[in-house]
Coordinates of C-alpha atoms in Angstrom, one line a residue:
M339 CA 0.3 7.5 14.0
L340 CA -1.1 7.2 10.4
D341 CA -2.1 10.9 10.5
I342 CA 1.4 11.8 11.7
I343 CA 3.2 9.9 8.9
T344 CA 0.7 11.2 6.3
S345 CA 1.5 14.8 7.4
Y346 CA 5.2 14.0 7.3
L347 CA 5.1 12.8 3.7
Q348 CA 2.5 15.1 2.1
G349 CA 3.2 18.4 0.5
R350 CA 6.8 17.8 -0.5
R351 CA 8.3 19.5 -3.5
A352 CA 11.6 19.4 -5.3
R353 CA 13.5 21.5 -7.9
T354 CA 16.8 21.5 -9.7
T355 CA 19.5 24.1 -9.8
V356 CA 22.1 24.4 -12.6
E357 CA 24.7 27.2 -12.5
G358 CA 22.6 29.3 -10.2
E359 CA 19.4 28.9 -12.2
F360 CA 16.4 27.2 -10.6
S361 CA 13.7 25.1 -12.2
H362 CA 10.0 25.1 -11.3
F363 CA 8.9 23.1 -8.2
V364 CA 7.5 19.7 -8.9
N365 CA 5.3 17.8 -6.4
I366 CA 6.7 14.6 -5.0
D367 CA 3.9 11.9 -4.9
A368 CA 6.1 9.0 -3.8
G369 CA 9.1 8.0 -1.8
V370 CA 10.5 9.4 1.5
P371 CA 12.8 12.4 2.2
Q372 CA 16.4 11.7 1.3
G373 CA 18.8 11.8 4.2
S374 CA 16.1 11.7 6.9
R375 CA 16.1 9.5 9.9
L376 CA 12.6 8.2 9.4
G377 CA 13.2 7.5 5.7
P378 CA 15.1 4.2 6.1
I379 CA 12.7 2.9 8.8
L380 CA 9.7 3.7 6.6
F381 CA 11.4 2.0 3.7
I382 CA 12.1 -1.2 5.7
I383 CA 8.5 -1.3 6.9
Y384 CA 7.2 -0.9 3.4
L385 CA 9.4 -3.7 2.1
N386 CA 9.1 -5.9 5.2
D387 CA 6.6 -8.4 3.7
L388 CA 8.4 -8.8 0.4
I389 CA 10.3 -11.9 1.6
H390 CA 7.3 -13.7 3.0
D391 CA 6.5 -17.1 1.7
L392 CA 9.7 -17.4 -0.4
E393 CA 11.3 -20.8 -1.0
S394 CA 14.9 -19.5 -1.5
L395 CA 16.9 -17.6 1.2
P396 CA 16.2 -13.8 0.9
L397 CA 18.8 -11.3 2.0
I398 CA 17.9 -7.6 2.1
Y399 CA 20.4 -4.8 2.7
A400 CA 18.6 -1.4 2.2
D401 CA 17.2 -1.6 -1.4
D402 CA 19.6 -4.4 -2.4
T403 CA 17.7 -7.8 -2.4
T404 CA 19.4 -11.1 -3.0
L405 CA 17.9 -14.6 -3.4
I406 CA 20.0 -17.6 -2.7
S407 CA 19.1 -21.1 -3.7
S408 CA 21.3 -24.2 -3.1
E409 CA 20.8 -27.6 -4.6
V410 CA 22.9 -30.2 -6.4
D411 CA 21.0 -29.7 -9.6
T412 CA 20.8 -26.2 -11.1
H413 CA 17.4 -27.0 -12.7
K414 CA 16.0 -27.2 -9.2
T415 CA 17.5 -23.9 -8.1
T416 CA 16.4 -22.2 -11.3
S417 CA 12.8 -23.4 -10.9
Q418 CA 12.8 -22.3 -7.3
L419 CA 14.1 -18.8 -8.1
N420 CA 11.6 -18.4 -10.9
R421 CA 8.7 -19.2 -8.6
D422 CA 10.0 -16.7 -6.0
L423 CA 10.5 -14.0 -8.7
N424 CA 6.9 -14.5 -9.8
K425 CA 5.8 -13.9 -6.2
I426 CA 8.0 -10.8 -6.0
S427 CA 6.5 -9.5 -9.3
T428 CA 3.0 -10.0 -7.9
W429 CA 4.0 -8.1 -4.7
A430 CA 5.6 -5.3 -6.8
N431 CA 2.5 -4.8 -8.9
K432 CA 0.3 -4.7 -5.8
W433 CA 2.4 -2.1 -4.0
K434 CA 3.5 -0.1 -7.1
V435 CA 7.2 -0.9 -6.9
K436 CA 9.2 -1.7 -10.0
F437 CA 12.2 -4.0 -10.0
N438 CA 14.7 -3.5 -12.8
A439 CA 15.4 -6.9 -14.3
G440 CA 18.1 -5.3 -16.5
K441 CA 20.1 -4.3 -13.5
S442 CA 19.7 -7.7 -11.8
C443 CA 22.1 -10.6 -12.5
D444 CA 22.2 -14.4 -12.1
L445 CA 25.3 -15.9 -10.7
I446 CA 25.9 -19.7 -10.2
F447 CA 28.5 -20.7 -7.7
S448 CA 30.2 -23.9 -8.8
E449 CA 33.6 -25.3 -9.7
Q450 CA 32.1 -26.7 -12.9
M451 CA 31.0 -24.8 -16.0
L452 CA 27.1 -25.1 -16.1
N453 CA 26.2 -23.5 -19.4
N454 CA 23.2 -25.8 -19.8
S455 CA 21.3 -24.3 -16.8
L456 CA 17.8 -22.9 -17.5
P457 CA 17.5 -19.1 -17.5
V458 CA 16.1 -17.1 -14.6
L459 CA 13.1 -14.9 -15.6
M460 CA 11.6 -11.8 -14.0
D461 CA 8.5 -10.3 -15.6
Q462 CA 9.2 -12.5 -18.7
V463 CA 12.7 -10.8 -19.0
V464 CA 15.7 -13.1 -18.9
I465 CA 18.1 -12.0 -16.1
N466 CA 21.7 -11.7 -17.4
R467 CA 23.9 -14.6 -16.2
V468 CA 27.3 -13.4 -15.2
G469 CA 30.6 -14.9 -14.1
H470 CA 31.3 -12.3 -11.4
H471 CA 29.4 -9.6 -9.6
K472 CA 30.3 -6.8 -7.2
H473 CA 28.0 -7.1 -4.2
L474 CA 28.3 -4.6 -1.4
G475 CA 31.9 -3.8 -2.3
I476 CA 33.0 -7.5 -2.7
T477 CA 33.6 -9.0 -6.2
L478 CA 32.2 -12.5 -6.1
T479 CA 33.1 -14.9 -8.9
C480 CA 31.4 -18.2 -9.9
N481 CA 34.2 -20.3 -8.6
L482 CA 34.9 -18.1 -5.5
N483 CA 38.3 -17.2 -6.7
W484 CA 39.4 -13.9 -5.3
D485 CA 41.7 -12.6 -8.1
S486 CA 39.1 -10.2 -9.4
H487 CA 38.4 -8.7 -6.0
I488 CA 42.1 -8.4 -5.2
N489 CA 42.6 -6.6 -8.6
N490 CA 40.0 -4.1 -7.5
V491 CA 41.5 -3.6 -4.1
V492 CA 45.0 -3.1 -5.5
K493 CA 43.7 -0.7 -8.1
Q494 CA 41.9 1.5 -5.6
A495 CA 44.8 1.3 -3.1
N496 CA 47.3 2.4 -5.8
I497 CA 45.1 5.4 -6.7
K498 CA 45.1 6.5 -3.1
M499 CA 48.8 5.8 -2.8
S500 CA 49.5 8.2 -5.6
V501 CA 47.6 10.9 -3.7
I502 CA 49.7 10.3 -0.6
Y503 CA 52.9 10.4 -2.7
G504 CA 51.9 13.9 -3.5
V505 CA 52.2 14.9 0.2
K506 CA 55.1 12.7 1.1
L507 CA 57.0 15.6 2.6
L508 CA 54.5 15.5 5.6
D509 CA 55.9 14.1 8.8
R510 CA 56.0 10.4 9.6
V511 CA 53.1 10.5 12.1
T512 CA 50.8 12.1 9.6
L513 CA 51.7 9.8 6.7
D514 CA 51.2 6.8 9.0
L515 CA 47.7 8.1 9.8
L516 CA 46.9 8.8 6.2
Y517 CA 47.9 5.2 5.2
K518 CA 45.7 3.7 7.9
M519 CA 42.7 5.9 7.1
N520 CA 42.8 5.7 3.3
I521 CA 44.6 2.6 2.2
R522 CA 44.6 0.0 5.0
S523 CA 40.9 0.7 5.7
R524 CA 40.3 -0.3 2.1
I525 CA 42.4 -3.4 2.4
D526 CA 40.6 -4.3 5.7
Y527 CA 37.1 -4.1 4.2
C528 CA 35.6 -7.6 4.7
L529 CA 39.2 -9.0 4.9
Q530 CA 38.2 -11.3 7.7
V531 CA 35.6 -12.9 5.5
Y532 CA 37.6 -13.7 2.4
G533 CA 41.2 -13.3 3.8
P534 CA 41.6 -16.8 5.2
A535 CA 40.9 -18.2 1.7
L536 CA 43.5 -16.1 -0.1
K537 CA 46.4 -17.8 -1.8
I538 CA 50.1 -16.8 -1.3
H539 CA 50.4 -14.8 -4.5
Q540 CA 47.2 -12.9 -3.6
L541 CA 48.5 -12.1 -0.1
E542 CA 51.8 -11.0 -1.6
R543 CA 50.0 -8.4 -3.8
L544 CA 48.4 -6.8 -0.7
E545 CA 51.7 -7.1 1.2
K546 CA 53.4 -5.2 -1.6
I547 CA 51.1 -2.3 -1.2
Q548 CA 51.7 -2.2 2.5
Y549 CA 55.5 -2.4 2.1
S550 CA 55.4 0.5 -0.4
A551 CA 53.4 2.5 2.1
A552 CA 55.9 1.6 4.9
R553 CA 58.8 2.8 2.9
L554 CA 56.9 6.0 2.0
V555 CA 56.1 6.7 5.7
T556 CA 59.6 6.1 6.9
E557 CA 61.4 7.4 3.8
T558 CA 63.6 4.4 3.7
M559 CA 65.6 2.8 0.8
K560 CA 64.7 0.0 -1.5
F561 CA 65.6 -3.5 -0.5
T562 CA 64.9 -2.7 3.2
S563 CA 63.9 -5.7 5.2
R564 CA 60.1 -6.0 5.3
A565 CA 60.1 -7.6 8.7
R566 CA 62.4 -4.9 10.2
L567 CA 60.4 -2.1 8.6
Y568 CA 57.1 -3.4 10.0
D569 CA 58.8 -3.9 13.4
E570 CA 60.0 -0.2 13.2
L571 CA 56.4 1.0 12.5
G572 CA 54.6 -1.5 14.7
W573 CA 52.6 -2.8 11.8
E574 CA 51.5 -6.4 11.4
T575 CA 51.8 -8.4 8.2
I576 CA 48.6 -8.9 6.1
S577 CA 48.4 -12.5 7.2
K578 CA 48.5 -11.4 10.9
R579 CA 46.0 -8.7 10.1
I580 CA 43.6 -11.3 8.7
E581 CA 44.0 -13.5 11.8
F582 CA 43.4 -10.5 14.1
L583 CA 40.3 -9.3 12.3
S584 CA 39.0 -12.8 11.9
V585 CA 39.3 -13.6 15.6
C586 CA 37.7 -10.3 16.6
H587 CA 34.7 -11.0 14.3
F588 CA 34.4 -14.5 15.5
H589 CA 34.3 -13.3 19.1
K590 CA 31.7 -10.8 18.2
I591 CA 29.5 -13.7 16.8
H592 CA 30.4 -15.8 19.8
S593 CA 29.2 -13.0 22.1
K594 CA 25.9 -12.8 20.2
N595 CA 26.5 -9.3 19.0
T596 CA 25.5 -10.1 15.5
R597 CA 22.3 -11.1 13.8
S598 CA 21.1 -14.6 14.3
L599 CA 21.5 -15.7 10.7
I600 CA 25.3 -15.6 10.9
R601 CA 25.3 -17.5 14.2
E602 CA 23.7 -20.5 12.4
C603 CA 27.0 -21.0 10.6
M604 CA 29.1 -21.3 13.8
P605 CA 30.6 -24.7 14.6
S606 CA 29.3 -26.5 17.6
I607 CA 30.8 -26.3 21.1
A608 CA 32.6 -29.3 22.5
N609 CA 30.5 -31.5 24.8
N610 CA 32.8 -31.2 27.8
P611 CA 34.2 -27.6 27.7
H612 CA 35.0 -27.5 31.4
T613 CA 37.6 -30.3 31.1
S614 CA 39.8 -27.8 29.3
R615 CA 41.7 -25.0 30.9
R616 CA 40.8 -22.8 28.0
G617 CA 37.1 -23.0 28.7
E618 CA 34.7 -23.3 25.8
L619 CA 36.2 -24.9 22.7
Y620 CA 34.6 -25.1 19.3
E621 CA 34.7 -28.5 17.5
L622 CA 36.6 -28.5 14.3
P623 CA 35.4 -31.4 12.2
A624 CA 37.8 -33.0 9.8
I625 CA 37.4 -31.2 6.4
R626 CA 38.6 -33.1 3.4
D627 CA 37.9 -30.3 1.0
K628 CA 40.9 -27.9 1.1
H629 CA 38.6 -25.0 0.0
L630 CA 36.4 -25.4 3.1
A631 CA 39.5 -25.8 5.4
N632 CA 40.5 -22.2 4.5
T633 CA 37.1 -20.6 5.3
F634 CA 36.5 -17.9 7.9
F635 CA 34.7 -20.2 10.4
S636 CA 37.4 -22.9 10.2
V637 CA 40.4 -20.6 10.5
A638 CA 38.8 -18.2 13.1
A639 CA 37.5 -21.0 15.3
H640 CA 40.9 -22.7 15.4
A641 CA 42.6 -19.4 16.4
W642 CA 39.9 -18.5 18.9
N643 CA 40.3 -21.9 20.6
R644 CA 43.9 -21.1 21.3
L645 CA 43.2 -17.9 23.1
P646 CA 43.6 -17.7 26.9
L647 CA 40.5 -18.2 29.0
T648 CA 40.7 -14.6 30.5
L649 CA 40.6 -13.2 27.0
K650 CA 37.7 -15.3 25.8
G651 CA 35.6 -14.1 28.8
V652 CA 35.7 -10.5 27.8
K653 CA 32.2 -9.5 26.6
N654 CA 32.8 -6.0 25.4
I655 CA 34.0 -6.2 21.8
N656 CA 36.1 -3.0 22.0
T657 CA 37.9 -4.2 25.2
F658 CA 38.4 -7.6 23.5
K659 CA 40.1 -5.9 20.5
T660 CA 42.4 -3.9 22.8
N661 CA 43.4 -6.9 24.8
L662 CA 43.8 -9.1 21.7
G663 CA 46.0 -6.4 20.2
T664 CA 48.5 -6.7 23.0
V665 CA 48.8 -10.5 22.2
M666 CA 48.7 -10.5 18.4
K667 CA 50.0 -7.1 17.3
P668 CA 53.7 -6.0 17.4
C669 CA 54.7 -3.5 20.0
K670 CA 55.0 0.1 19.0
N671 CA 57.9 2.2 20.1
K672 CA 56.9 5.9 20.2
L673 CA 60.6 6.9 20.2
N674 CA 60.8 5.7 16.6
K675 CA 58.6 8.5 15.4
L676 CA 60.5 11.4 17.0
G677 CA 62.5 14.1 15.3
S678 CA 62.4 16.0 12.0
K679 CA 61.4 14.5 8.7
I680 CA 65.0 14.0 7.5
G681 CA 66.5 13.3 10.9
N682 CA 64.0 10.6 11.6
S683 CA 64.5 9.1 8.2
Y684 CA 68.3 8.8 8.7
H685 CA 67.8 7.4 12.2
T686 CA 65.3 4.8 10.9
Q687 CA 67.6 3.8 8.1
L688 CA 70.3 2.9 10.6
R689 CA 67.8 0.9 12.8
V690 CA 66.5 -1.2 9.8
G691 CA 70.0 -1.8 8.5
R692 CA 69.7 -0.3 5.1
S693 CA 71.3 3.2 4.6
Q694 CA 73.9 4.9 2.4
L695 CA 76.8 3.5 4.5
N696 CA 79.1 1.4 2.3
G697 CA 78.7 -1.5 4.6
H698 CA 74.9 -1.6 3.9
L699 CA 75.2 -0.7 0.2
F700 CA 77.8 -3.5 -0.4
E701 CA 75.3 -6.1 0.8
I702 CA 72.9 -5.3 -2.0
G703 CA 75.5 -4.7 -4.7
L704 CA 75.3 -0.9 -4.8
S705 CA 78.9 -0.3 -3.7
N706 CA 82.1 -1.9 -4.9
T707 CA 83.5 -2.0 -1.4
P708 CA 82.2 -2.1 2.2
A709 CA 85.2 0.0 3.3
C710 CA 84.9 3.5 4.7
L711 CA 86.5 6.5 3.1
C712 CA 88.7 6.9 6.1
G713 CA 90.4 3.6 5.2
H714 CA 88.6 1.3 7.7
K715 CA 87.7 -2.0 6.2
L716 CA 84.0 -1.8 7.1
E717 CA 81.8 1.2 7.3
S718 CA 79.4 -0.1 9.8
V719 CA 76.9 1.8 12.0
S720 CA 79.2 1.5 15.0
H721 CA 82.2 2.8 13.0
F722 CA 80.3 5.7 11.6
L723 CA 78.8 6.8 14.9
L724 CA 81.8 6.3 17.2
D725 CA 85.1 5.9 15.3
C726 CA 85.4 7.5 11.9
F727 CA 87.8 10.5 12.1
L728 CA 86.0 12.2 9.2
Y729 CA 83.3 13.3 11.6
H730 CA 85.4 13.9 14.7
N731 CA 84.1 17.5 15.3
E732 CA 80.4 16.5 15.0
R733 CA 80.9 13.5 17.2
K734 CA 82.7 15.6 19.8
T735 CA 79.7 17.9 20.0
L736 CA 77.3 15.0 20.3
M737 CA 79.2 13.3 23.1
L738 CA 79.3 16.5 25.1
K739 CA 75.5 16.8 24.9
I740 CA 74.8 13.2 25.9
R741 CA 77.6 12.4 28.3
D742 CA 75.3 13.1 31.3
L743 CA 72.5 10.9 29.8
V744 CA 74.5 7.6 29.4
R745 CA 76.5 5.4 31.7
P746 CA 79.9 6.7 32.5
Q747 CA 82.8 4.7 30.8
A748 CA 80.3 2.7 28.8
S749 CA 81.4 0.3 26.1
K750 CA 81.1 1.2 22.4
K751 CA 78.5 -1.5 21.9
Y752 CA 76.3 0.0 24.6
L753 CA 76.8 3.5 23.2
C754 CA 75.9 2.4 19.7
N755 CA 72.7 0.6 20.9
V756 CA 71.6 3.6 23.0
M757 CA 72.1 6.0 20.0
I758 CA 70.1 3.8 17.7
Y759 CA 67.5 2.1 19.9
G760 CA 67.5 4.0 23.2
D761 CA 68.4 2.8 26.7
Y762 CA 65.7 0.6 28.2
S763 CA 67.9 -0.7 31.1
M764 CA 67.6 2.5 33.1
E765 CA 65.2 2.1 36.0
L766 CA 64.1 5.7 36.0
Q767 CA 60.8 7.4 35.9
N768 CA 62.0 9.8 33.1
N769 CA 63.4 6.9 30.9
Y770 CA 61.4 8.2 27.9
D771 CA 62.5 11.8 28.3
I772 CA 66.2 10.8 28.5
N773 CA 65.9 8.6 25.4
K774 CA 64.0 11.4 23.6
T775 CA 66.8 13.8 24.3
I776 CA 69.4 11.4 23.1
F777 CA 67.5 10.7 19.9
F778 CA 67.2 14.4 19.1
H779 CA 71.0 14.9 19.6
V780 CA 71.8 11.8 17.5
Q781 CA 69.6 13.0 14.6
E782 CA 71.2 16.4 14.8
F783 CA 74.6 14.6 14.4
L784 CA 73.3 12.6 11.4
C785 CA 72.1 15.7 9.6
Q786 CA 75.3 17.6 10.3
T787 CA 77.6 14.9 8.9
N788 CA 75.5 14.7 5.7
R789 CA 76.8 11.2 5.3
L790 CA 73.4 9.5 4.9
C791 CA 72.3 11.9 2.1
A792 CA 71.8 9.9 -1.1
F793 CA 73.4 12.6 -3.3
S794 CA 76.4 12.9 -1.0
S795 CA 76.9 9.1 -0.9
M796 CA 76.7 8.9 -4.7
Q797 CA 79.4 11.5 -5.0
L798 CA 81.6 9.7 -2.5
R799 CA 81.4 6.4 -4.3

């Protein structure tokens, strides 16, 4: 094996290219091939004994090493860390590895200002003491306040939102996918870890990004109800998203699909779990400190305890996520995404109750009157679709196309609901196909009337 590894690493060279010009080859006497499969394994083996005989808790992720020491007195933690750093320096000198003290940092987690704490040294160099540090994509602060991290998340999300604004003419399905891949994925990163501890104003900042994305995807107006817009798209709120991700991760730990270190933080299981219809239940000790009450394990354990027994028994994490989604996530209506870009937008505006109709504009102070131009006292969705004589010809064409798809001699209320939401009372195998056809004809009517066009509405008012 030693001969095989030696052959694998020996005789490697590298060169640089700039604008098509190549430098001379230089022999590589150390390190492993970049991007190789064996490289990370060999690196881990090489670093494996670095953490032996350390007093503090060492955590290694690739080449990122963290030492954690916890005591009441910072003088004790500093002394412990300094002893461990001396051991690491000895190991580094022996195995020809150099740690950069200038790129390292010292962060004290405490609610109090501890400026009198002794310095942490590495190779006689004082490690810089900071108030916050970005570690594996998470900005940690000395008092575990998440404002700095939320600022970074919002900044990155807004940058990506500006890119999606540049392609806002794409169809609704594509924009929905772009949001989930590029923006929500950034919001979701480690959200289950710090999300339960977020304050209302921090949650609102994330919610504002999602709401802007929802309006962009559906091309709806300002002041549209957030709840109705999320229901239209089948999106959950940020708070519900945190709960879903937290329960999924907690179940993953419960099913022993994570490393043992994180399982040590799990609360204990109740002594008599079989007396409960919900099976195993985790004990939730009384926590006086409000900060600890809003931690991942407290919040996730409480939510996991309330799950039905059949769901808790699912071992496969992907199956668990799917089944949990049916319980915690809003239902998605695939009819809502049908149609052309503009037709779907008009249709969505009527469903969420915020369109260019005077009845909707009057509610938010953008129209002096709720009356219709035909003289009717209220330009509602029902009046616009079924009664207004200004669109008699377009309506006549619409009714001829859908008369065989709806109930004969149906009431106006039924017809309006079918045109907006579809008919789910029909006990037919082709229920979706019928609603799909109705939606396409309704959207064609909305485009022909041109009533919901913003420019047209402004001119009429």
